[in-house]
């Protein structure tokens, strides 16, 4: 049901954006140009990005974009300002990151077998405010389908503003395999999220899936905040050395 809604939302947003661009141009969510939801230059720039891999908290993650500049503005507008017409352009680098992660997973596999895409559930209050799941909407726009295996476990605080150590502590036990998901023992999964910061959210998702018996084959995200993560890592190293 969620996947069907996401597909419909993405299709309607793209169609409406194209129509409104002719009759009532809007500001591009990436550069602010008075054109359409995502102007041609920004869409081309997003599509031209080459996925890169990074390792956070022991998990290898494939990333479609750097979380900076036009990409950061577009993703924030998509998630927090209801600019869902950006889904089409943002789905292109996410799809490439997913394909890169799947390719790497299959290359390392001992044998054939399907890999299911698993997304991370939104915070309850954020989900109610937005009315849609950002990652599922992007995957739908990319022609990809996810499996809803994860649900919320113990309560946790908002992650914004927390450093690497605090994020890891905050998320411990925050996710679990949903009781109605059935057995996941031996299931091969790829975790997909929107933004990678310290890696705590993806690490918690991987922990929950592995503890239930699933095999985590890889991870993919749309955007990587590597500059912020590097700064946090350096700050943590300084604190460790000063003890």
PDB file of C-alpha atoms in Angstrom, residues 61-222:
ATOM      1  CA  UNK A  61      27.651   2.588   2.119  1.00  0.00           C
ATOM      2  CA  UNK A  62      27.261   3.665  -1.513  1.00  0.00           C
ATOM      3  CA  UNK A  63      26.291   7.333  -1.892  1.00  0.00           C
ATOM      4  CA  UNK A  64      24.767   9.093  -4.891  1.00  0.00           C
ATOM      5  CA  UNK A  65      25.594  12.711  -4.022  1.00  0.00           C
ATOM      6  CA  UNK A  66      27.511  14.886  -1.616  1.00  0.00           C
ATOM      7  CA  UNK A  67      25.124  16.597   0.793  1.00  0.00           C
ATOM      8  CA  UNK A  68      26.131  20.117  -0.212  1.00  0.00           C
ATOM      9  CA  UNK A  69      25.083  23.020  -2.411  1.00  0.00           C
ATOM     10  CA  UNK A  70      22.143  22.485  -4.734  1.00  0.00           C
ATOM     11  CA  UNK A  71      21.766  18.827  -3.748  1.00  0.00           C
ATOM     12  CA  UNK A  72      21.417  19.728  -0.068  1.00  0.00           C
ATOM     13  CA  UNK A  73      18.903  22.489  -0.796  1.00  0.00           C
ATOM     14  CA  UNK A  74      16.872  20.208  -3.054  1.00  0.00           C
ATOM     15  CA  UNK A  75      16.771  17.366  -0.554  1.00  0.00           C
ATOM     16  CA  UNK A  76      15.770  19.659   2.307  1.00  0.00           C
ATOM     17  CA  UNK A  77      13.007  21.188   0.187  1.00  0.00           C
ATOM     18  CA  UNK A  78      11.810  17.721  -0.823  1.00  0.00           C
ATOM     19  CA  UNK A  79      11.749  16.369   2.727  1.00  0.00           C
ATOM     20  CA  UNK A  80      10.766  19.363   4.820  1.00  0.00           C
ATOM     21  CA  UNK A  81       8.979  21.807   2.514  1.00  0.00           C
ATOM     22  CA  UNK A  82       6.740  19.391   0.622  1.00  0.00           C
ATOM     23  CA  UNK A  83       8.495  19.958  -2.723  1.00  0.00           C
ATOM     24  CA  UNK A  84       7.776  16.416  -3.903  1.00  0.00           C
ATOM     25  CA  UNK A  85       8.199  17.474  -7.537  1.00  0.00           C
ATOM     26  CA  UNK A  86      11.932  17.081  -6.864  1.00  0.00           C
ATOM     27  CA  UNK A  87      11.525  13.305  -6.475  1.00  0.00           C
ATOM     28  CA  UNK A  88      12.200  12.556 -10.132  1.00  0.00           C
ATOM     29  CA  UNK A  89      15.537  14.375 -10.307  1.00  0.00           C
ATOM     30  CA  UNK A  90      16.701  13.147  -6.893  1.00  0.00           C
ATOM     31  CA  UNK A  91      15.757   9.561  -7.682  1.00  0.00           C
ATOM     32  CA  UNK A  92      18.407   9.333 -10.428  1.00  0.00           C
ATOM     33  CA  UNK A  93      21.504   9.512  -8.175  1.00  0.00           C
ATOM     34  CA  UNK A  94      19.777   7.329  -5.575  1.00  0.00           C
ATOM     35  CA  UNK A  95      19.089   4.669  -8.205  1.00  0.00           C
ATOM     36  CA  UNK A  96      22.748   4.754  -9.258  1.00  0.00           C
ATOM     37  CA  UNK A  97      23.880   4.335  -5.652  1.00  0.00           C
ATOM     38  CA  UNK A  98      21.515   1.381  -5.185  1.00  0.00           C
ATOM     39  CA  UNK A  99      22.750  -0.253  -8.396  1.00  0.00           C
ATOM     40  CA  UNK A 100      26.373   0.253  -7.310  1.00  0.00           C
ATOM     41  CA  UNK A 101      25.639  -1.326  -3.919  1.00  0.00           C
ATOM     42  CA  UNK A 102      23.796  -4.251  -5.510  1.00  0.00           C
ATOM     43  CA  UNK A 103      26.608  -4.789  -8.006  1.00  0.00           C
ATOM     44  CA  UNK A 104      29.179  -4.872  -5.192  1.00  0.00           C
ATOM     45  CA  UNK A 105      26.995  -7.229  -3.138  1.00  0.00           C
ATOM     46  CA  UNK A 106      26.501  -9.649  -6.010  1.00  0.00           C
ATOM     47  CA  UNK A 107      30.223  -9.618  -6.793  1.00  0.00           C
ATOM     48  CA  UNK A 108      30.967 -10.673  -3.201  1.00  0.00           C
ATOM     49  CA  UNK A 109      28.169 -13.273  -3.004  1.00  0.00           C
ATOM     50  CA  UNK A 110      28.936 -16.976  -2.752  1.00  0.00           C
ATOM     51  CA  UNK A 111      25.966 -17.855  -4.923  1.00  0.00           C
ATOM     52  CA  UNK A 112      22.857 -16.495  -6.649  1.00  0.00           C
ATOM     53  CA  UNK A 113      19.936 -15.119  -4.721  1.00  0.00           C
ATOM     54  CA  UNK A 114      17.611 -12.144  -4.663  1.00  0.00           C
ATOM     55  CA  UNK A 115      18.368  -9.107  -2.532  1.00  0.00           C
ATOM     56  CA  UNK A 116      15.505  -7.103  -1.051  1.00  0.00           C
ATOM     57  CA  UNK A 117      15.672  -3.361  -0.546  1.00  0.00           C
ATOM     58  CA  UNK A 118      14.809  -2.344   3.010  1.00  0.00           C
ATOM     59  CA  UNK A 119      14.181   1.249   4.065  1.00  0.00           C
ATOM     60  CA  UNK A 120      14.268   2.762   7.536  1.00  0.00           C
ATOM     61  CA  UNK A 121      10.946   3.897   9.015  1.00  0.00           C
ATOM     62  CA  UNK A 122      10.526   7.624   9.499  1.00  0.00           C
ATOM     63  CA  UNK A 123      10.174   9.092  12.938  1.00  0.00           C
ATOM     64  CA  UNK A 124       6.460   8.966  13.823  1.00  0.00           C
ATOM     65  CA  UNK A 125       6.041  12.731  14.205  1.00  0.00           C
ATOM     66  CA  UNK A 126       7.937  13.412  10.963  1.00  0.00           C
ATOM     67  CA  UNK A 127       5.830  10.854   9.109  1.00  0.00           C
ATOM     68  CA  UNK A 128       2.613  12.478  10.314  1.00  0.00           C
ATOM     69  CA  UNK A 129       3.867  15.954   9.390  1.00  0.00           C
ATOM     70  CA  UNK A 130       5.053  15.021   5.882  1.00  0.00           C
ATOM     71  CA  UNK A 131       2.332  12.583   4.929  1.00  0.00           C
ATOM     72  CA  UNK A 132       4.794  10.538   2.868  1.00  0.00           C
ATOM     73  CA  UNK A 133       7.969   8.480   3.312  1.00  0.00           C
ATOM     74  CA  UNK A 134      10.818  10.313   1.529  1.00  0.00           C
ATOM     75  CA  UNK A 135      12.976   7.288   0.678  1.00  0.00           C
ATOM     76  CA  UNK A 136      10.081   5.122  -0.479  1.00  0.00           C
ATOM     77  CA  UNK A 137       8.905   7.992  -2.682  1.00  0.00           C
ATOM     78  CA  UNK A 138      12.374   8.362  -4.225  1.00  0.00           C
ATOM     79  CA  UNK A 139      12.664   4.611  -4.779  1.00  0.00           C
ATOM     80  CA  UNK A 140       9.260   4.567  -6.458  1.00  0.00           C
ATOM     81  CA  UNK A 141      10.332   7.409  -8.754  1.00  0.00           C
ATOM     82  CA  UNK A 142      13.435   5.345  -9.568  1.00  0.00           C
ATOM     83  CA  UNK A 143      11.319   2.317 -10.440  1.00  0.00           C
ATOM     84  CA  UNK A 144      12.495   0.371  -7.383  1.00  0.00           C
ATOM     85  CA  UNK A 145      10.437  -1.355  -4.709  1.00  0.00           C
ATOM     86  CA  UNK A 146      11.224  -1.729  -1.018  1.00  0.00           C
ATOM     87  CA  UNK A 147      10.135  -4.264   1.583  1.00  0.00           C
ATOM     88  CA  UNK A 148       8.799  -2.938   4.897  1.00  0.00           C
ATOM     89  CA  UNK A 149      10.699  -5.086   7.386  1.00  0.00           C
ATOM     90  CA  UNK A 150      11.759  -2.582  10.034  1.00  0.00           C
ATOM     91  CA  UNK A 151       9.688  -0.898  12.697  1.00  0.00           C
ATOM     92  CA  UNK A 152      10.350   1.230  15.759  1.00  0.00           C
ATOM     93  CA  UNK A 153      11.715  -0.330  18.927  1.00  0.00           C
ATOM     94  CA  UNK A 154      12.605   1.717  21.990  1.00  0.00           C
ATOM     95  CA  UNK A 155      11.932   5.453  22.024  1.00  0.00           C
ATOM     96  CA  UNK A 156      14.749   7.803  21.014  1.00  0.00           C
ATOM     97  CA  UNK A 157      15.439  11.514  20.676  1.00  0.00           C
ATOM     98  CA  UNK A 158      15.739  13.484  17.455  1.00  0.00           C
ATOM     99  CA  UNK A 159      19.213  12.905  16.000  1.00  0.00           C
ATOM    100  CA  UNK A 160      19.751  16.510  14.874  1.00  0.00           C
ATOM    101  CA  UNK A 161      22.679  18.163  16.624  1.00  0.00           C
ATOM    102  CA  UNK A 162      24.036  14.977  18.219  1.00  0.00           C
ATOM    103  CA  UNK A 163      27.648  13.931  17.684  1.00  0.00           C
ATOM    104  CA  UNK A 164      28.793  10.456  16.634  1.00  0.00           C
ATOM    105  CA  UNK A 165      28.856   8.945  20.133  1.00  0.00           C
ATOM    106  CA  UNK A 166      25.539  10.501  21.161  1.00  0.00           C
ATOM    107  CA  UNK A 167      23.825   9.321  17.969  1.00  0.00           C
ATOM    108  CA  UNK A 168      24.987   5.747  18.531  1.00  0.00           C
ATOM    109  CA  UNK A 169      23.777   5.755  22.160  1.00  0.00           C
ATOM    110  CA  UNK A 170      20.500   7.408  21.205  1.00  0.00           C
ATOM    111  CA  UNK A 171      19.664   4.841  18.529  1.00  0.00           C
ATOM    112  CA  UNK A 172      20.624   1.692  20.434  1.00  0.00           C
ATOM    113  CA  UNK A 173      17.568  -0.579  20.231  1.00  0.00           C
ATOM    114  CA  UNK A 174      15.549   2.018  18.309  1.00  0.00           C
ATOM    115  CA  UNK A 175      14.739  -0.356  15.430  1.00  0.00           C
ATOM    116  CA  UNK A 176      13.514  -3.936  15.184  1.00  0.00           C
ATOM    117  CA  UNK A 177      12.074  -6.269  12.581  1.00  0.00           C
ATOM    118  CA  UNK A 178       8.307  -5.752  12.576  1.00  0.00           C
ATOM    119  CA  UNK A 179       6.371  -8.560  14.288  1.00  0.00           C
ATOM    120  CA  UNK A 180       4.183  -8.991  11.196  1.00  0.00           C
ATOM    121  CA  UNK A 181       7.101  -9.183   8.774  1.00  0.00           C
ATOM    122  CA  UNK A 182       7.542 -12.931   9.170  1.00  0.00           C
ATOM    123  CA  UNK A 183      10.847 -14.745   9.401  1.00  0.00           C
ATOM    124  CA  UNK A 184      13.827 -12.979   7.851  1.00  0.00           C
ATOM    125  CA  UNK A 185      16.328 -15.735   8.612  1.00  0.00           C
ATOM    126  CA  UNK A 186      18.652 -16.071   5.628  1.00  0.00           C
ATOM    127  CA  UNK A 187      17.021 -13.158   3.796  1.00  0.00           C
ATOM    128  CA  UNK A 188      19.524 -11.022   1.865  1.00  0.00           C
ATOM    129  CA  UNK A 189      18.842  -7.304   2.218  1.00  0.00           C
ATOM    130  CA  UNK A 190      20.176  -3.935   1.085  1.00  0.00           C
ATOM    131  CA  UNK A 191      19.534  -1.023   3.453  1.00  0.00           C
ATOM    132  CA  UNK A 192      18.592   2.270   1.756  1.00  0.00           C
ATOM    133  CA  UNK A 193      18.299   5.680   3.427  1.00  0.00           C
ATOM    134  CA  UNK A 194      18.351   9.311   2.317  1.00  0.00           C
ATOM    135  CA  UNK A 195      21.189  11.034   4.198  1.00  0.00           C
ATOM    136  CA  UNK A 196      24.354   9.537   5.673  1.00  0.00           C
ATOM    137  CA  UNK A 197      25.909  11.466   8.550  1.00  0.00           C
ATOM    138  CA  UNK A 198      27.729   9.407  11.187  1.00  0.00           C
ATOM    139  CA  UNK A 199      26.231   6.120  10.016  1.00  0.00           C
ATOM    140  CA  UNK A 200      24.436   5.453  13.319  1.00  0.00           C
ATOM    141  CA  UNK A 201      20.999   5.011  11.745  1.00  0.00           C
ATOM    142  CA  UNK A 202      22.219   2.548   9.131  1.00  0.00           C
ATOM    143  CA  UNK A 203      24.290   0.704  11.751  1.00  0.00           C
ATOM    144  CA  UNK A 204      21.212   0.340  13.966  1.00  0.00           C
ATOM    145  CA  UNK A 205      19.139  -0.929  11.026  1.00  0.00           C
ATOM    146  CA  UNK A 206      21.871  -3.446  10.199  1.00  0.00           C
ATOM    147  CA  UNK A 207      22.005  -4.588  13.835  1.00  0.00           C
ATOM    148  CA  UNK A 208      18.234  -5.115  13.972  1.00  0.00           C
ATOM    149  CA  UNK A 209      18.194  -7.086  10.719  1.00  0.00           C
ATOM    150  CA  UNK A 210      21.217  -9.229  11.576  1.00  0.00           C
ATOM    151  CA  UNK A 211      19.901  -9.994  15.059  1.00  0.00           C
ATOM    152  CA  UNK A 212      16.752 -11.379  13.413  1.00  0.00           C
ATOM    153  CA  UNK A 213      18.810 -13.577  11.092  1.00  0.00           C
ATOM    154  CA  UNK A 214      18.938 -11.514   7.888  1.00  0.00           C
ATOM    155  CA  UNK A 215      22.104 -11.075   5.839  1.00  0.00           C
ATOM    156  CA  UNK A 216      22.910  -7.401   5.235  1.00  0.00           C
ATOM    157  CA  UNK A 217      24.584  -7.319   1.820  1.00  0.00           C
ATOM    158  CA  UNK A 218      25.196  -3.583   1.633  1.00  0.00           C
ATOM    159  CA  UNK A 219      23.811  -0.086   2.065  1.00  0.00           C
ATOM    160  CA  UNK A 220      22.992   2.864  -0.186  1.00  0.00           C
ATOM    161  CA  UNK A 221      21.989   6.472   0.418  1.00  0.00           C
ATOM    162  CA  UNK A 222      21.121   9.452  -1.711  1.00  0.00           C
TER     163      UNK A 222
END
